[in-house]
mmCIF file of C-alpha atoms in Angstrom:
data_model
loop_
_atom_site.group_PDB
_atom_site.id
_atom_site.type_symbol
_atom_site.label_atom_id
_atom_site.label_comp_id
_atom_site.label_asym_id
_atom_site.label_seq_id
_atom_site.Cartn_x
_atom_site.Cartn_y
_atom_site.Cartn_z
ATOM 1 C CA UNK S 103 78.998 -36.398 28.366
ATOM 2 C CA UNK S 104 78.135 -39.976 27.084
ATOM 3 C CA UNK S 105 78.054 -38.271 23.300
ATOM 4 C CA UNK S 106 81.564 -37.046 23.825
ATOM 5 C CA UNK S 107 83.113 -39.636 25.753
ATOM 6 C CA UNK S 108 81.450 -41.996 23.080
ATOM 7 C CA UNK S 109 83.575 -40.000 20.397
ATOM 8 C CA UNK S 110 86.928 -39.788 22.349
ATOM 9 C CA UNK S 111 86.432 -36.050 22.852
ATOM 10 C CA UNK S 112 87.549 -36.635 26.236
ATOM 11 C CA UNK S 113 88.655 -32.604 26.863
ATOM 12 C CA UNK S 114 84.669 -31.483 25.855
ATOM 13 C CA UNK S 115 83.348 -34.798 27.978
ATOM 14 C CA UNK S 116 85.069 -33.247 30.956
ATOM 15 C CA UNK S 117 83.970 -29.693 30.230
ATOM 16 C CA UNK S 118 80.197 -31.110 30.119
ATOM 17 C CA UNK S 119 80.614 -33.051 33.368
ATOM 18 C CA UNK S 120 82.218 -30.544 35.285
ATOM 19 C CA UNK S 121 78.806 -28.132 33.909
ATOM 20 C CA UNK S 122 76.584 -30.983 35.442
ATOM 21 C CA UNK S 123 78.232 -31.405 38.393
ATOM 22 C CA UNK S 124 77.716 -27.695 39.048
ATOM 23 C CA UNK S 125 74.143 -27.625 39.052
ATOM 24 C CA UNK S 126 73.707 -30.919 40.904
ATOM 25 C CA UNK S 127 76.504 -31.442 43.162
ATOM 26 C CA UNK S 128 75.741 -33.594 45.517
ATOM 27 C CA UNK S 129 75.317 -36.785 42.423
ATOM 28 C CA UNK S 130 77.506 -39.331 43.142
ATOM 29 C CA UNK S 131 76.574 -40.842 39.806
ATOM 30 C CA UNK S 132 78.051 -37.262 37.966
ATOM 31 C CA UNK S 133 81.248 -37.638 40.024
ATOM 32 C CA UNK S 134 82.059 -41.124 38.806
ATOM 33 C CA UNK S 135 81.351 -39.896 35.346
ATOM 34 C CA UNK S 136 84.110 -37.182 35.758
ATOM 35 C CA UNK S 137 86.361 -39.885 37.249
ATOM 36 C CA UNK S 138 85.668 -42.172 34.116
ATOM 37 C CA UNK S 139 86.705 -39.186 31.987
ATOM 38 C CA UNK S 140 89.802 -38.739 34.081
ATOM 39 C CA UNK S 141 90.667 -41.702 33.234
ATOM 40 C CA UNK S 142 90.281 -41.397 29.583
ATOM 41 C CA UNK S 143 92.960 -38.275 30.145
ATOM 42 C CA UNK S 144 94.925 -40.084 32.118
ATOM 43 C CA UNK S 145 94.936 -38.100 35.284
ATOM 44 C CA UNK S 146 94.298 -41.169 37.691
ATOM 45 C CA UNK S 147 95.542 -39.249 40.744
ATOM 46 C CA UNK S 148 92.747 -37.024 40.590
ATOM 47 C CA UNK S 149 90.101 -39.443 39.080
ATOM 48 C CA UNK S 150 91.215 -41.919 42.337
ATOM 49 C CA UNK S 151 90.949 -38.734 44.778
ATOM 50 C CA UNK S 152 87.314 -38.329 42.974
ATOM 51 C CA UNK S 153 86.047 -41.995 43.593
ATOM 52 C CA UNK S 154 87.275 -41.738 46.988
ATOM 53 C CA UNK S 155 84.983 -38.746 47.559
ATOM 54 C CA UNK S 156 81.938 -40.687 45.905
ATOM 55 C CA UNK S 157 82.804 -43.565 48.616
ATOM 56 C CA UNK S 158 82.453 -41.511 51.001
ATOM 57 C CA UNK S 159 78.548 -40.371 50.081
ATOM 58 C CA UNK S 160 77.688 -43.863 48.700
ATOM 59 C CA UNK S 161 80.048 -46.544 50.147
ATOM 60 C CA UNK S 162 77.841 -49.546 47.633
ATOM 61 C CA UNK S 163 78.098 -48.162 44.679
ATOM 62 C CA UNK S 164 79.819 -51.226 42.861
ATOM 63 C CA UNK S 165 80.639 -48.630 39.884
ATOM 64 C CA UNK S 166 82.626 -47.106 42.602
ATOM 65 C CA UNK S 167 84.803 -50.200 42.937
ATOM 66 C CA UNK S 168 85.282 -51.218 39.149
ATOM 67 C CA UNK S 169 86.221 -47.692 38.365
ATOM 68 C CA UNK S 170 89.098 -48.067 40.705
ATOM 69 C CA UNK S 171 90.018 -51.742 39.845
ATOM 70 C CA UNK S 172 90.347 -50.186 35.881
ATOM 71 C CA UNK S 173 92.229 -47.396 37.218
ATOM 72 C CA UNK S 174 94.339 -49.727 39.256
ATOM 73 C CA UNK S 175 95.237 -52.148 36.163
ATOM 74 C CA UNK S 176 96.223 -49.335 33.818
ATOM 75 C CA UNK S 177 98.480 -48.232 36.385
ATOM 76 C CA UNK S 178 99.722 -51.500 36.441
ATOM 77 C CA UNK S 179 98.807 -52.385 40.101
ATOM 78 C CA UNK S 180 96.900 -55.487 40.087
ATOM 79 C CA UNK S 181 96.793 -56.822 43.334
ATOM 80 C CA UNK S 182 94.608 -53.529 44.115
ATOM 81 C CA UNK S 183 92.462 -53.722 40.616
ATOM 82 C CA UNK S 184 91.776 -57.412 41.730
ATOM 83 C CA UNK S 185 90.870 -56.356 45.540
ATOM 84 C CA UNK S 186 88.490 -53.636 43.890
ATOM 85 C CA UNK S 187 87.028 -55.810 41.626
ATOM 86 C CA UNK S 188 86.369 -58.573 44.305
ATOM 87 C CA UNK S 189 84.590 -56.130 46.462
ATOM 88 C CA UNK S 190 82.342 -54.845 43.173
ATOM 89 C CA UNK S 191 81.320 -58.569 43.562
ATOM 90 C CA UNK S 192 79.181 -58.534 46.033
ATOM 91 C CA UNK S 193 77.324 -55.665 44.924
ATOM 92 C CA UNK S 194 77.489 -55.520 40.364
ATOM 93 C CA UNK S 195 74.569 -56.735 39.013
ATOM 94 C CA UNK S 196 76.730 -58.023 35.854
ATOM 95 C CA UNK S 197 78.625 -60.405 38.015
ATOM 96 C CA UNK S 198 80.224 -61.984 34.315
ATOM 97 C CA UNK S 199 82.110 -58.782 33.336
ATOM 98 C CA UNK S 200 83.887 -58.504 36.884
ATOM 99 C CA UNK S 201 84.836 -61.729 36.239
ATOM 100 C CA UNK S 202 86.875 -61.067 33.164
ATOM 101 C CA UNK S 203 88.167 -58.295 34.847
ATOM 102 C CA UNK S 204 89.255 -60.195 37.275
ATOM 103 C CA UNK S 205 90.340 -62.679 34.839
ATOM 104 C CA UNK S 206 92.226 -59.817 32.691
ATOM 105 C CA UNK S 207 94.022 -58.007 35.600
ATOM 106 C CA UNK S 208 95.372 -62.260 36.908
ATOM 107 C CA UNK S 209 96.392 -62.625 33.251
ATOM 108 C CA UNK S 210 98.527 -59.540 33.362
ATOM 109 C CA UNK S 211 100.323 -60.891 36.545
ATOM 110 C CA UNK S 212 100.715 -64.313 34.677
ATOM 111 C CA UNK S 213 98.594 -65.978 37.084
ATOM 112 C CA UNK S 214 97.129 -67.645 34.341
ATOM 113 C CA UNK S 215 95.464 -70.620 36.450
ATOM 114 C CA UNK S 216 94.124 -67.963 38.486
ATOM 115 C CA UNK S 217 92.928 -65.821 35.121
ATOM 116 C CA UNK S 218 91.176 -69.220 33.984
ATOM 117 C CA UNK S 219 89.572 -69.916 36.942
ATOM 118 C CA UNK S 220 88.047 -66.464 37.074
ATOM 119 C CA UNK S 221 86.927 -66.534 32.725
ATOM 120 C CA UNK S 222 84.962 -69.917 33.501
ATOM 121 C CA UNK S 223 82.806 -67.971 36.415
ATOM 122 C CA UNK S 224 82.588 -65.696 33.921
ATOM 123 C CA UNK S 225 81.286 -67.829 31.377
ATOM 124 C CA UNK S 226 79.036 -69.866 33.889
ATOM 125 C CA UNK S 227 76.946 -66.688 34.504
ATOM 126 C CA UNK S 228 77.354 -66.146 30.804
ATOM 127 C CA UNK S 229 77.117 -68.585 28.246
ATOM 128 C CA UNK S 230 77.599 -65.814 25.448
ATOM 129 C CA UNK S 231 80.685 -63.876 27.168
ATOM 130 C CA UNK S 232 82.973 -63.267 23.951
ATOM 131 C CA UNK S 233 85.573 -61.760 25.938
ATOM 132 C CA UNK S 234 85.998 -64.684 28.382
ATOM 133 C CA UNK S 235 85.173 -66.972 25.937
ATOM 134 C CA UNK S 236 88.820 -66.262 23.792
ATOM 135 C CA UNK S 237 90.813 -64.968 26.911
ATOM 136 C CA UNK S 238 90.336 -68.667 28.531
ATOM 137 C CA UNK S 239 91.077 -69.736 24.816
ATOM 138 C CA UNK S 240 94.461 -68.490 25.290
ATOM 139 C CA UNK S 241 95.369 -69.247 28.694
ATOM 140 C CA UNK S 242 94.898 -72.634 27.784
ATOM 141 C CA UNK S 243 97.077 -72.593 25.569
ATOM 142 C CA UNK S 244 99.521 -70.649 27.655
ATOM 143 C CA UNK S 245 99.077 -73.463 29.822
ATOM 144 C CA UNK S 246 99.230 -76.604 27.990
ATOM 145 C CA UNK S 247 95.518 -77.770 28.697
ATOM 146 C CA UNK S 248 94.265 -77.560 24.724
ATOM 147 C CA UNK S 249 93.234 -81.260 24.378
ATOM 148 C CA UNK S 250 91.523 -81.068 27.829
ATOM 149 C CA UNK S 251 89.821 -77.726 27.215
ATOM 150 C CA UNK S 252 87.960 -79.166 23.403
ATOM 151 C CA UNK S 253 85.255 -81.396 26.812
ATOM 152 C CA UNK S 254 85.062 -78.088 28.177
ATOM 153 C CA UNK S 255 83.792 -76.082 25.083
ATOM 154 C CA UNK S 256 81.481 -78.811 24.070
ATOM 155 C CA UNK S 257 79.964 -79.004 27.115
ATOM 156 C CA UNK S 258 78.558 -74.925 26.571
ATOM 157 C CA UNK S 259 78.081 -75.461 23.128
ATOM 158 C CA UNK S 260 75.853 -78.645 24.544
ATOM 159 C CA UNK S 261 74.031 -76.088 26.770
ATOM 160 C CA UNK S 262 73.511 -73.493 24.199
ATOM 161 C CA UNK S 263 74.569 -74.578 20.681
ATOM 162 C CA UNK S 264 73.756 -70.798 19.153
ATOM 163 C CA UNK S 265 76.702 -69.708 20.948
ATOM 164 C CA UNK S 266 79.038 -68.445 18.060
ATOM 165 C CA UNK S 267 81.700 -67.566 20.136
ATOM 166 C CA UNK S 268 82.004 -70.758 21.794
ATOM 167 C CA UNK S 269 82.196 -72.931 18.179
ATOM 168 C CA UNK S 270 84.951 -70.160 17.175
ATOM 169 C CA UNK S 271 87.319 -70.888 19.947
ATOM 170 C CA UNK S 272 86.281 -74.505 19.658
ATOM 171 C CA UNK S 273 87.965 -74.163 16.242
ATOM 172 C CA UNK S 274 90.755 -72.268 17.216
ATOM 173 C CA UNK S 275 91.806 -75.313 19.514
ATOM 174 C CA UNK S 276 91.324 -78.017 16.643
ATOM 175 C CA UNK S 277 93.318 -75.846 14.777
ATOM 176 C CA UNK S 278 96.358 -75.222 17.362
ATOM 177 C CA UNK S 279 95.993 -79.339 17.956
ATOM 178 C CA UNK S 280 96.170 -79.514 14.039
ATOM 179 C CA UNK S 281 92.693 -81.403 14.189
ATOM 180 C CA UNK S 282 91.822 -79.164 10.693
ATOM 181 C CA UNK S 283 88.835 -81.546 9.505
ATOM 182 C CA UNK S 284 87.157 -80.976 12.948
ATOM 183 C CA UNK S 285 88.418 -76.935 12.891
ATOM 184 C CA UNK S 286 86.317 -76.485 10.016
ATOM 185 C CA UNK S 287 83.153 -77.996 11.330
ATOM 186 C CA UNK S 288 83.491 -75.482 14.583
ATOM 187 C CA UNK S 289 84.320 -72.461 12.055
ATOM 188 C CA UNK S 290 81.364 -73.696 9.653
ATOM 189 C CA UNK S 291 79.029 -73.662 12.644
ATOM 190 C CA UNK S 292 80.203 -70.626 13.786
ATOM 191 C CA UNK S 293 79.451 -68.682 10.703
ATOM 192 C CA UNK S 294 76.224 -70.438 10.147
ATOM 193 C CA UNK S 295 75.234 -68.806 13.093
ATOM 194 C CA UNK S 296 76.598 -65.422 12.383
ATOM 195 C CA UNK S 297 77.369 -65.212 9.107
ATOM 196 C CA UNK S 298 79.531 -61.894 9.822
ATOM 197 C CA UNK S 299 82.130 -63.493 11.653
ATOM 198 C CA UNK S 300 84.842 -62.118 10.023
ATOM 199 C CA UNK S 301 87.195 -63.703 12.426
ATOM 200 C CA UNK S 302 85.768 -66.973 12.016
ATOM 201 C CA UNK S 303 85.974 -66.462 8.224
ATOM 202 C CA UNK S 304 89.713 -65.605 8.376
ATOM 203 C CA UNK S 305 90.524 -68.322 10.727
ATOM 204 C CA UNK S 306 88.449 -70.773 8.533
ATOM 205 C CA UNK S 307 90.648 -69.803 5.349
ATOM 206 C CA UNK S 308 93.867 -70.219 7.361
ATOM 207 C CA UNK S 309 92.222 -73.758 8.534
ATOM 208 C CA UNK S 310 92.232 -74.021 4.213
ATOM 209 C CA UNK S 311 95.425 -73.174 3.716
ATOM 210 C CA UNK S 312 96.973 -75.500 6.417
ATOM 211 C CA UNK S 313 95.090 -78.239 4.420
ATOM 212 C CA UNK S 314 96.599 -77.189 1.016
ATOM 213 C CA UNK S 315 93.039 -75.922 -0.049
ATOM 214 C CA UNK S 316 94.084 -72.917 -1.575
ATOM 215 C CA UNK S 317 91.151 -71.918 -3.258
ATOM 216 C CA UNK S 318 88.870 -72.085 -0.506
ATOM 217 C CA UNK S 319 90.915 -70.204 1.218
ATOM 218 C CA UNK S 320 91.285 -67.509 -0.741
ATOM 219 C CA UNK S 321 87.365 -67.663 -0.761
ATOM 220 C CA UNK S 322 87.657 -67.169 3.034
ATOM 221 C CA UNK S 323 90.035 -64.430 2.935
ATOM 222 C CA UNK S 324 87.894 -62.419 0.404
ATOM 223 C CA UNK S 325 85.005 -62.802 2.368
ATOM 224 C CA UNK S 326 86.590 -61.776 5.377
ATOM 225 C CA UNK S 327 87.499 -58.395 3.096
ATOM 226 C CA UNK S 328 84.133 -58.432 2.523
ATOM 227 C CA UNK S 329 82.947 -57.554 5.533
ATOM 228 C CA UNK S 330 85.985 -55.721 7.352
ATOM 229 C CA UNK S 331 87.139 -54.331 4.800
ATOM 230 C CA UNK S 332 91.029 -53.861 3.253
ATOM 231 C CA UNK S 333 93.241 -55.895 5.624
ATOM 232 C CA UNK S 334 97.266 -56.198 4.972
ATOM 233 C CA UNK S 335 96.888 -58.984 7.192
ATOM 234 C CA UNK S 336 94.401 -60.815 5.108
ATOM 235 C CA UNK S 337 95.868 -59.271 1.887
#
């Protein structure tokens, strides 16, 4: 199931789980698989009739709960993702990534205080939380609160200075503020650390060309080719 779903061979995934689920039944674990593949088909009526079945034999099963919330916010219906998500809480070992889906499902109702709030739980739990990490990126900027948010990247990059991530979107801040000397420094520290940042790369050679530095830009840009491959966007 996991090799096909994997693959996007959703149709095969559901053949396989509908095999397993005939030999064992009674696995809640199987029937939240075949909701999950549901999902990928996009037959949420059934997969939601499915996960209401595997509440019934295991009512704290937090997969249960973010199965539905994902359901929920590709249907559009985020009040209900978020109410499935904050009852995962209690239960999800990986508090961070119900969080950000929390965080996600308030940024798709424009609640973006609400979204922000949610990505910096996120990110307490998880220093390293990409996702979070440029979601809260944007909804300060969405929200005016750049110049306030540069104290609030520093302050994880102070706690763990390793953190690529957090030097990227450090950069991408300087860079909206059109701070480009100190953009630089956050993209140079960002690809010291992981020197296959091709984002960071890209966004340093924009950083270049916003300074009139062509040629190191165009160093940027060819690394960034490099290691993604042909872009038209960096082309």
């Amino acid at each position: 199931i996991a090799y096909y779903m994997f693959r996007g061979k959703h149709t095969k995934a559901l053949q396989a789980v509908n095999q397993a689920i005939n030999q064992y039944p009674f696995s809640t674990e199987l029937v939240i698989v075949k909701a999950q593949v549901l999902t990928n088909l996009e037959d949420y009526t059934q997969a939601l009739e499915l996960l209401e079945q595997a509440h019934s034999l295991q009512p704290n099963d937090p997969e249960i709960f973010l199965t539905k919330g994902s359901i929920h916010s590709l249907q559009g219906n985020f009040k209900d993702a978020i109410e499935n998500y904050e009852m995962a809480l209690a239960m999800a070992d990986d508090k961070d990534e119900v969080h950000y889906n929390i965080g996600l499902a308030r940024q798709s109702m424009e609640d973006y205080p609400g979204a922000i709030d949610s990505y910096k739980k996120a990110i307490e739990i998880n220093l390293n939380h990409d996702g979070a990490l440029y979601e809260l990126a944007y909804c300060l900027d969405v929200t005016g609160q750049l110049e306030s948010s540069v104290s609030y990247y520093q302050k994880f990059i102070d706690e763990d200075p390793y953190s690529a991530a957090a030097w990227y979107n450090l950069g991408i801040v300087y860079n909206k503020l059109e701070k480009y000397t100190e953009a630089l420094h956050a993209y140079d520290y960002a690809i010291t650390i992981d020197e296959g940042f091709a984002s960071a790369w890209f966004n340093m050679g924009n950083t270049y060309m916003n300074l009139q530095q062509h040629t190191k830009a165009l160093d940027s840009f060819k690394k960034t080719v490099e290691l993604e491959g042909p872009s038209p966007e960096v082309y």
